[in-house]
Short mmCIF file of C-alpha atoms in Angstrom, two decimals:
data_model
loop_
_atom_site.label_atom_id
_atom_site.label_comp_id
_atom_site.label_asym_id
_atom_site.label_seq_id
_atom_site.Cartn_x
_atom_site.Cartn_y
_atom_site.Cartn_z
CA UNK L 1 7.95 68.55 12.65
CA UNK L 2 7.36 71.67 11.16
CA UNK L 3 8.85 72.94 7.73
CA UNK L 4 11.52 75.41 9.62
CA UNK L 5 12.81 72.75 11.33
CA UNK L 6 13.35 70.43 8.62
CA UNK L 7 14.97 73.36 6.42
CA UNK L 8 17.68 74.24 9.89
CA UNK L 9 18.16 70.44 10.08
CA UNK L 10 18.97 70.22 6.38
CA UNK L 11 21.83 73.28 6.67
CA UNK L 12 22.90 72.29 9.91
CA UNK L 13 24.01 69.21 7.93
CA UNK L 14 25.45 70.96 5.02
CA UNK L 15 27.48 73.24 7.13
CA UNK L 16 28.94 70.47 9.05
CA UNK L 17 29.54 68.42 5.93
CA UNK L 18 31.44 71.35 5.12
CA UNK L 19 33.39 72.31 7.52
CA UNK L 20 34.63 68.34 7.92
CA UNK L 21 35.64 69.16 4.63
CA UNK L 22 37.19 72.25 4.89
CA UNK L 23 39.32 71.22 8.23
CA UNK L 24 40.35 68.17 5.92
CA UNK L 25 41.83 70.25 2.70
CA UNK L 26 43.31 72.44 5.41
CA UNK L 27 45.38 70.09 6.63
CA UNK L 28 46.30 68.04 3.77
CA UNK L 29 47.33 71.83 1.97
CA UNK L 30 50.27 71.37 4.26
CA UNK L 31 51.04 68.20 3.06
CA UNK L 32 54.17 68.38 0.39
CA UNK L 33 52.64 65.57 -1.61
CA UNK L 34 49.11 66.34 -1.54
CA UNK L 35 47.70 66.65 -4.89
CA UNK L 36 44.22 67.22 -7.12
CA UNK L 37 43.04 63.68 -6.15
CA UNK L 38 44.42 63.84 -2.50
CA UNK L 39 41.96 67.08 -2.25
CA UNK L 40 38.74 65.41 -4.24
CA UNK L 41 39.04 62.39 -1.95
CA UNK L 42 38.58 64.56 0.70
CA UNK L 43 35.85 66.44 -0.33
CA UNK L 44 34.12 63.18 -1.91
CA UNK L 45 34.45 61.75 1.54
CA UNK L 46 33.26 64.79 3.41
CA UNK L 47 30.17 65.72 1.04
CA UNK L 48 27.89 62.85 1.92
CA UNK L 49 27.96 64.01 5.78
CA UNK L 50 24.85 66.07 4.54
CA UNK L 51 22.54 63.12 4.50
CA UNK L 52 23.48 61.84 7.33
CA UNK L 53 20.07 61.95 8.39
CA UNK L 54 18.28 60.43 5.34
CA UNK L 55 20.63 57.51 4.71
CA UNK L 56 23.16 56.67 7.52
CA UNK L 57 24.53 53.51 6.07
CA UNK L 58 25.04 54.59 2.53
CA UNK L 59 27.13 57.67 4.43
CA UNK L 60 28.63 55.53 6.33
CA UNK L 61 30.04 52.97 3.23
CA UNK L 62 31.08 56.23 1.21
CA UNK L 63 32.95 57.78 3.75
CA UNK L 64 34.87 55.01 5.06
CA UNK L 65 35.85 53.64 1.01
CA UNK L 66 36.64 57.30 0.13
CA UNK L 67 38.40 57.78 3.35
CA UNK L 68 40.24 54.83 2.83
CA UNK L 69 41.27 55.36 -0.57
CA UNK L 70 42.64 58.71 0.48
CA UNK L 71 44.98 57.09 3.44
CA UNK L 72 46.06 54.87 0.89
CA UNK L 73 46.81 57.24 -1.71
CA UNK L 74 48.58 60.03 0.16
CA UNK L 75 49.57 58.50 3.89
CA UNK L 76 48.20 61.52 6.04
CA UNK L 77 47.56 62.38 9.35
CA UNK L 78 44.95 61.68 12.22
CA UNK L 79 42.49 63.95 10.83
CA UNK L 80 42.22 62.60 7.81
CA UNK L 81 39.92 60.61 9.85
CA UNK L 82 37.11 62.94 10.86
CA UNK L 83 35.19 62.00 7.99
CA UNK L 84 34.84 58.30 8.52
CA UNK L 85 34.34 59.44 12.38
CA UNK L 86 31.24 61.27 11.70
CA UNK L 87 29.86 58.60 9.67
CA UNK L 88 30.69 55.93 12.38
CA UNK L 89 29.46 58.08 15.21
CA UNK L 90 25.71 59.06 12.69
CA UNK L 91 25.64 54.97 11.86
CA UNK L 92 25.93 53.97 15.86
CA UNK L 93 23.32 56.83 16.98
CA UNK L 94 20.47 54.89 14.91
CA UNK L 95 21.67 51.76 16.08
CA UNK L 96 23.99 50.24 13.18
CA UNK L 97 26.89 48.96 15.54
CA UNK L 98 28.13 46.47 13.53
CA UNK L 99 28.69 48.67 10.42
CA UNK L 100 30.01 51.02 12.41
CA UNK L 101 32.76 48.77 13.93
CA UNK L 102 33.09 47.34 10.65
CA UNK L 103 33.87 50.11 9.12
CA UNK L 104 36.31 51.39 11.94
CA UNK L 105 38.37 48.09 11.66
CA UNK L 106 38.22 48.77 7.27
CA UNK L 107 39.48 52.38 7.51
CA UNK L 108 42.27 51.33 10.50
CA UNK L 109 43.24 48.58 8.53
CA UNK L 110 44.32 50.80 5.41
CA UNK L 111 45.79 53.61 7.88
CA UNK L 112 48.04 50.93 8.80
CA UNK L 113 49.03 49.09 5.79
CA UNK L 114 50.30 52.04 4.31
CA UNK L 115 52.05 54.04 7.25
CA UNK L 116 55.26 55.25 6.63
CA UNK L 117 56.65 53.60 10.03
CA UNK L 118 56.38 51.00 12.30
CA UNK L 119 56.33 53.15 16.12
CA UNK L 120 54.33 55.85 14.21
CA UNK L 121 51.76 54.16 12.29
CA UNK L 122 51.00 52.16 15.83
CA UNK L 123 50.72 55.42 17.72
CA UNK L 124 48.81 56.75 15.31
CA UNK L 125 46.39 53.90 14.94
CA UNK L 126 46.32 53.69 18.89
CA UNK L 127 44.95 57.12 19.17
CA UNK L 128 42.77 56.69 15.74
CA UNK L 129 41.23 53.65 17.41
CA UNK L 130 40.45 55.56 20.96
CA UNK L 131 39.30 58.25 18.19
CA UNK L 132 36.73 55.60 16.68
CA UNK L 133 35.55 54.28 19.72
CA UNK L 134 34.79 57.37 21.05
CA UNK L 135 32.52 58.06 17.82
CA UNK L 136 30.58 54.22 18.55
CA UNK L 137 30.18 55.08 22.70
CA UNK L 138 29.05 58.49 22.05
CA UNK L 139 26.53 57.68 19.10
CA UNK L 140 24.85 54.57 21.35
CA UNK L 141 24.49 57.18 24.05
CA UNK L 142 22.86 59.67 21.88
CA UNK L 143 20.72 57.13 20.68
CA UNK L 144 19.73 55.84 24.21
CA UNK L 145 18.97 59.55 25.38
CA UNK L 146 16.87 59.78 22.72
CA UNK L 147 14.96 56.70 23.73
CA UNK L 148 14.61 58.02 26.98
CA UNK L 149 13.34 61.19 25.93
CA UNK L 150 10.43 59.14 23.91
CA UNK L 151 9.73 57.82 26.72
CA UNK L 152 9.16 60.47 28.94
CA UNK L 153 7.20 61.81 26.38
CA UNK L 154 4.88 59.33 26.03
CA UNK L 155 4.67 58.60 29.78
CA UNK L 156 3.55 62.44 29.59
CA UNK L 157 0.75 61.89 27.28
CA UNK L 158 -0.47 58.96 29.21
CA UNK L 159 -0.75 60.90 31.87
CA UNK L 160 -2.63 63.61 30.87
CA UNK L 161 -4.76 61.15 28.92
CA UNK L 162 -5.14 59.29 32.30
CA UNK L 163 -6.41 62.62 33.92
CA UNK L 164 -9.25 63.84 31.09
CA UNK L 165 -10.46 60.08 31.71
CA UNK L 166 -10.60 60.95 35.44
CA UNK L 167 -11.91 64.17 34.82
CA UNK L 168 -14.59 62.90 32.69
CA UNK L 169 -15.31 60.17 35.02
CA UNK L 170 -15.46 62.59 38.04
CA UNK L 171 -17.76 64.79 35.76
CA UNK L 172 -20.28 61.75 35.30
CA UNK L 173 -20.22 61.28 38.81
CA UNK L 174 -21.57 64.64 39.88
CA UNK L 175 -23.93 64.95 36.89
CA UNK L 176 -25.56 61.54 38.20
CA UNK L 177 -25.68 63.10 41.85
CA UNK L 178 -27.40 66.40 40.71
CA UNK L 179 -29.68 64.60 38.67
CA UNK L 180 -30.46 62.25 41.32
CA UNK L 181 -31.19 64.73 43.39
CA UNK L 182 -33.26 66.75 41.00
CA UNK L 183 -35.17 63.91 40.73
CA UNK L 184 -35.60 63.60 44.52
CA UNK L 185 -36.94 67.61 44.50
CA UNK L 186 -38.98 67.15 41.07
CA UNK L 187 -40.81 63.80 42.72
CA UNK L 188 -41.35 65.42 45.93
CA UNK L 189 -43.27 68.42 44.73
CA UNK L 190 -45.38 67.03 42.02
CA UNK L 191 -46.38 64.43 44.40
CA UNK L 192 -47.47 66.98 46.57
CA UNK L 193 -49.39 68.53 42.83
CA UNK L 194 -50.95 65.30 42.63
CA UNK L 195 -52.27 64.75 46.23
CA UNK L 196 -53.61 68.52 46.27
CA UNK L 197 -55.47 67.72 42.87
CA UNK L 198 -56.81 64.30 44.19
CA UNK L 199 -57.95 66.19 47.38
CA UNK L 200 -59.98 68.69 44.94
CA UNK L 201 -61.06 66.27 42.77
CA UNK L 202 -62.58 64.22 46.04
CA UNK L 203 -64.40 67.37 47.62
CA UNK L 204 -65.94 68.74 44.08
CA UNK L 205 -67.48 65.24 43.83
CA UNK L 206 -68.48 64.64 47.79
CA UNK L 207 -69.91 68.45 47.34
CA UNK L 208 -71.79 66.70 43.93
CA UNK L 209 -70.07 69.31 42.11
CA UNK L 210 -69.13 69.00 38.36
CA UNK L 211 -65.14 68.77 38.52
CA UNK L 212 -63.52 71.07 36.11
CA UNK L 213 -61.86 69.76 33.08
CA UNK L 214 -58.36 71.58 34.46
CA UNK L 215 -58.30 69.66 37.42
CA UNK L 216 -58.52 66.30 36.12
CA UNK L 217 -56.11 66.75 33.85
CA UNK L 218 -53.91 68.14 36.54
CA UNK L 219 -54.01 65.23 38.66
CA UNK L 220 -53.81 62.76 35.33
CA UNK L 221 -50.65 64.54 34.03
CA UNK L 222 -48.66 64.66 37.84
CA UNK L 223 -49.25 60.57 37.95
CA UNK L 224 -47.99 60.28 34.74
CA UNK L 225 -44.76 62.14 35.69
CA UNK L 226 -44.90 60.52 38.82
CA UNK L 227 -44.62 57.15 37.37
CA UNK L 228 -41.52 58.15 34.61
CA UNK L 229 -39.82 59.91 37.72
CA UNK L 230 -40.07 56.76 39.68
CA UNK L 231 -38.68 54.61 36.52
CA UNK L 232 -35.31 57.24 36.18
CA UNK L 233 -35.22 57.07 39.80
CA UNK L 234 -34.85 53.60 39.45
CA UNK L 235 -32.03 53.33 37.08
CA UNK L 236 -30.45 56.61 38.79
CA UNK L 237 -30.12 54.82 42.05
CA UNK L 238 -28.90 51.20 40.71
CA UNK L 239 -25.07 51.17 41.20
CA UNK L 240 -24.90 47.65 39.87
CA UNK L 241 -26.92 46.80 36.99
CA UNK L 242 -30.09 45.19 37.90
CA UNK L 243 -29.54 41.88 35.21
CA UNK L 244 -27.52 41.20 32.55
CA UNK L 245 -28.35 42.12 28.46
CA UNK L 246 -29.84 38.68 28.02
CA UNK L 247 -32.56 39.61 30.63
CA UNK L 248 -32.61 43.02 28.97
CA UNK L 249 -33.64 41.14 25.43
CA UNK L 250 -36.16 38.90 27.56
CA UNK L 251 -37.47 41.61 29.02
CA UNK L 252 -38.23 43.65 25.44
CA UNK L 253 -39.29 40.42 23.97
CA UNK L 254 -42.00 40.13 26.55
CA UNK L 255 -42.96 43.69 25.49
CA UNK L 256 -43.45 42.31 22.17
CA UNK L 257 -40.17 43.49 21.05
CA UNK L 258 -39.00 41.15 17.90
CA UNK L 259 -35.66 41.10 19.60
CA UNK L 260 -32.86 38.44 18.33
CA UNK L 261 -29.35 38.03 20.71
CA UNK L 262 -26.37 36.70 20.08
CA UNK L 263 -23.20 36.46 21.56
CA UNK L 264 -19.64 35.76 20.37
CA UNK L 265 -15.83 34.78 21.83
CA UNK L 266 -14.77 33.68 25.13
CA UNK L 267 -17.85 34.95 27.42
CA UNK L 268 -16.26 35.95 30.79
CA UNK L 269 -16.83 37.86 33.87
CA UNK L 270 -16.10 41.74 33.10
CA UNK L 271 -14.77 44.70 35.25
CA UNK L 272 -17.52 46.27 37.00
CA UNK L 273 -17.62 49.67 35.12
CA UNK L 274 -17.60 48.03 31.79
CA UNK L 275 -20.61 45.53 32.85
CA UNK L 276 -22.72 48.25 34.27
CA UNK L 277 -21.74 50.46 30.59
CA UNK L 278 -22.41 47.54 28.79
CA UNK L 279 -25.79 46.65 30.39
CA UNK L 280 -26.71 50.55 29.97
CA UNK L 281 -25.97 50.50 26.91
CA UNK L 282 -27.78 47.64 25.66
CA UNK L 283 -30.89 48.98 27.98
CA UNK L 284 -30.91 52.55 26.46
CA UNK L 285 -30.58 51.41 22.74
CA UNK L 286 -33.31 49.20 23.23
CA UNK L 287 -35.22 51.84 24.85
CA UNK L 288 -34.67 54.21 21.99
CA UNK L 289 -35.73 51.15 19.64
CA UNK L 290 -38.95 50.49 20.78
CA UNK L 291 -39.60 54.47 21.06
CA UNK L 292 -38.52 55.33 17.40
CA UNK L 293 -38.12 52.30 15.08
CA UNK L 294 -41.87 51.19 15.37
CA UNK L 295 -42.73 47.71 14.05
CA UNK L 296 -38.95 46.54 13.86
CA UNK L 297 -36.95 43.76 14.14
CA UNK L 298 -34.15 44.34 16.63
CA UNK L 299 -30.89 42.51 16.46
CA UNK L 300 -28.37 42.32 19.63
CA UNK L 301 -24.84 41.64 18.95
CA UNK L 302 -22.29 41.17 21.96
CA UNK L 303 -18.60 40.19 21.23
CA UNK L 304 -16.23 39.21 23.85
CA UNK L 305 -12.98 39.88 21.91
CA UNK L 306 -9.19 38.85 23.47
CA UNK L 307 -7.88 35.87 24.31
CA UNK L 308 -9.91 35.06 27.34
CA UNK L 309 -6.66 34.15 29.15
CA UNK L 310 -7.87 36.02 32.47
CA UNK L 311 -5.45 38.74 31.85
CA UNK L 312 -7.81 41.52 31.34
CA UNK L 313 -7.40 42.05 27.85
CA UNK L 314 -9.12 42.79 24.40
CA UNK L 315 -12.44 44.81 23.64
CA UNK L 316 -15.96 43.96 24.61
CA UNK L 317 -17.85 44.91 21.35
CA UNK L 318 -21.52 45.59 21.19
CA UNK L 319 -23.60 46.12 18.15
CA UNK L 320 -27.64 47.28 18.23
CA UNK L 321 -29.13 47.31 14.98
CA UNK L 322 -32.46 47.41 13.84
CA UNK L 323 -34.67 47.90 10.84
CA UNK L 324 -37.14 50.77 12.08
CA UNK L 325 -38.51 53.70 10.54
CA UNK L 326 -35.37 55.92 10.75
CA UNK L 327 -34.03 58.26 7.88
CA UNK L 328 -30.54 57.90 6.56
CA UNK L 329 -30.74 61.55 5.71
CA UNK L 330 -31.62 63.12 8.48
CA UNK L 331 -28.55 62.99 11.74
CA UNK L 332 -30.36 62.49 15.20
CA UNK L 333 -30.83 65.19 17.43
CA UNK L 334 -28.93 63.23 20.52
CA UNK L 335 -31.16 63.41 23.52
CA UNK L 336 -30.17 62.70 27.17
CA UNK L 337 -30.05 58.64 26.24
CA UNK L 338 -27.73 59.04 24.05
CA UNK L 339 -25.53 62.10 25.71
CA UNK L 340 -25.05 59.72 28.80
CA UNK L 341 -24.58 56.71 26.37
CA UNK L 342 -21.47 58.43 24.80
CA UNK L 343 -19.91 60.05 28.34
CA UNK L 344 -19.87 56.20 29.86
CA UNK L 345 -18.03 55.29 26.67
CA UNK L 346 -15.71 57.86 26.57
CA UNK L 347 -14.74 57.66 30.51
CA UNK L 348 -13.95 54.25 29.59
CA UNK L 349 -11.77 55.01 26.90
CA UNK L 350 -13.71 53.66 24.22
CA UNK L 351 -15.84 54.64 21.41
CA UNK L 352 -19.70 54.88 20.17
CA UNK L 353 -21.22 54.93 16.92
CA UNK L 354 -24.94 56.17 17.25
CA UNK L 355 -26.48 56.99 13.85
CA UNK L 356 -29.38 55.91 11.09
CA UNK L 357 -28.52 52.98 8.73
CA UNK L 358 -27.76 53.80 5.27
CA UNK L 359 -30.30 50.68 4.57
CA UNK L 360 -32.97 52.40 7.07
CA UNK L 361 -33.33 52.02 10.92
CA UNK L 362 -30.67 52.89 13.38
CA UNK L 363 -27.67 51.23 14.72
CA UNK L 364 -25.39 51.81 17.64
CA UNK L 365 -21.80 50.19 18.02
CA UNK L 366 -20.08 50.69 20.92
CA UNK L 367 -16.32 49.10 21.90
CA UNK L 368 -15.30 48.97 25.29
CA UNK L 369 -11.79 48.06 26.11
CA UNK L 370 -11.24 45.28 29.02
CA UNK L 371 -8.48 45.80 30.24
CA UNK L 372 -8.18 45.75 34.33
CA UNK L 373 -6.89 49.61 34.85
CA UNK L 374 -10.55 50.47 33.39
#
């Protein structure tokens, strides 16, 4: 809420403290018997209107004593009530109902006690207790509008939150199709590079001519992309992931990875886009470890959190950390591992942590939430 809002709030309140007040004195001027402390009770009982806001119940208690005294003192009209009725109606909006009644039955009770006649005072305190119950209804339904009003609100935000997820998601999607079929096109014409070279390196030599330098390097270079455009392809076209992390960590260890894994809570069978993020995850920061860290010890961390009940619930952690030959002072430049890393994350509506150690090496934490609407 912004500054000028809290300043109109703040005289809104004043004025209507005020003019409670004023409407009061008005009244009682009329009055033969009103005197100096008829017209202070009144504007004692009026004043603290202006903090409604801030401090309903203390309103509420000074109003209804003050009011009370005043009846008491001086035996007025109706009005005398408006007061005490704006306090009651302020102390039901935020949900006070039982001070509010109270308070009702203590400022009726004095109204009565001191009428000046039986058929009047119960007329009076007939239409002073419609009066006060009107002030309860109308604050509870003030306060449940307001609820609803939250409500919408944040049904609104979940919404839109609920379409940047799909948007992102969608997003993913088509990147992985154009790069899947980039990779298609890129594998189909070096291939073609490749065979052409092969073909010239096999006449040169039938012909028992020296090949040139050029060539072989040519046809050494296109089956070297060859083979890393057949590994992408690989992953590209695997809509389920191929293992699980533990097969991932046996897989680097018989690399000659030093690789340790362990694995915490209530293991358990996951939704299918936060396996296939988790396995990715866990593939692509091991990938990046055995890059860039060098000689390194590599530690694997996976953390089933929740209660394991089946409903769906909690955050799938997952931690790799390892000891490698990365600076503290100097951010990564994130590359295409680590771009994709962070868009599966995000879809999911979690977060990722990708960044140096401040002890050396590199660490990546990732939390994935488990819920089913994933």
């Amino acid at each position: 809420m912004s500054g000028r809002q809290i300043d109109r709030r703040v005289l809104a309140d004043v004025v209507l403290a005020a003019v409670v007040g004023a409407l009061g004195m008005g009244v009682a001027a009329f009055d033969d018997g009103t005197d100096a402390l008829d017209l202070t009770l009144i504007a004692l009982a009026s004043a603290p209107l202006a903090l409604h806001r801030a401090a309903p119940r203390a309103v509420l208690a000074a109003a209804t004593l003050l009011g009370t005294a005043y009846v008491v003192h001086a035996h007025p009209g109706p009005l005398s009530a408006l007061p005490v009725l704006g306090a009651v109606h302020t102390a039901a909006r935020v949900g006070h109902r039982g001070l509010a009644g109270a308070a009702s039955t203590v400022f009726l009770a004095g109204y009565v006690a001191t009428g000046p006649g039986t058929q009047e005072v119960a007329e009076r305190a007939g239409l002073l207790a419609g009066w006060f119950l009107c002030a309860v209804v109308t604050g509870l339904a003030d306060r449940n509008w307001q609820a609803y009003l939250r409500q919408t609100e944040q049904r609104a935000q979940e919404a839109e939150r609920t379409r940047e997820e799909a948007a992102l998601r969608r997003a993913g999607e088509e990147r992985l199709r154009i790069a899947r079929e980039l990779h298609d096109s890129l594998t189909h014409s070096i291939s073609i590079v490749k065979l052409q070279a092969g073909v010239a390196v096999h006449l040169a030599r039938k012909r028992g001519e020296e090949v040139p330098p050029a060539l072989l390097a040519i046809q050494e270079a296109s089956g070297e992309a060859m083979r890393e455009l057949r590994s992408a392809l690989q992953v590209l076209r695997a809509d389920e992931p191929s293992g699980t992390p533990a097969l991932l960590v046996e897989r680097a260890r018989a690399a000659g990875l030093a690789v340790d894994l362990t694995v915490t809570g209530d293991e358990r069978p996951l939704p299918p886009a936060v396996d296939r993020a988790a396995y990715r995850i866990v593939q692509e920061a091991l990938t990046n470890a055995a890059r860039h860290a060098g000689p390194a010890k590599i530690t694997v961390r996976i953390d089933y959190g929740g209660d394991g009940d089946g409903d769906g619930d909690g955050e799938l952690t997952i931690d790799v950390d390892d000891d490698g030959a990365a600076d503290p002072a100097r951010q990564p430049v994130p590359g295409t591992g680590l771009t994709g890393m962070r868009e599966r994350v995000t879809a999911l509506g979690g977060t990722l942590r990708a960044a140096p150690r401040a002890e050396g090496g590199f660490a990546v934490h990732a939390r994935l939430p488990m819920g089913e609407t994933v």
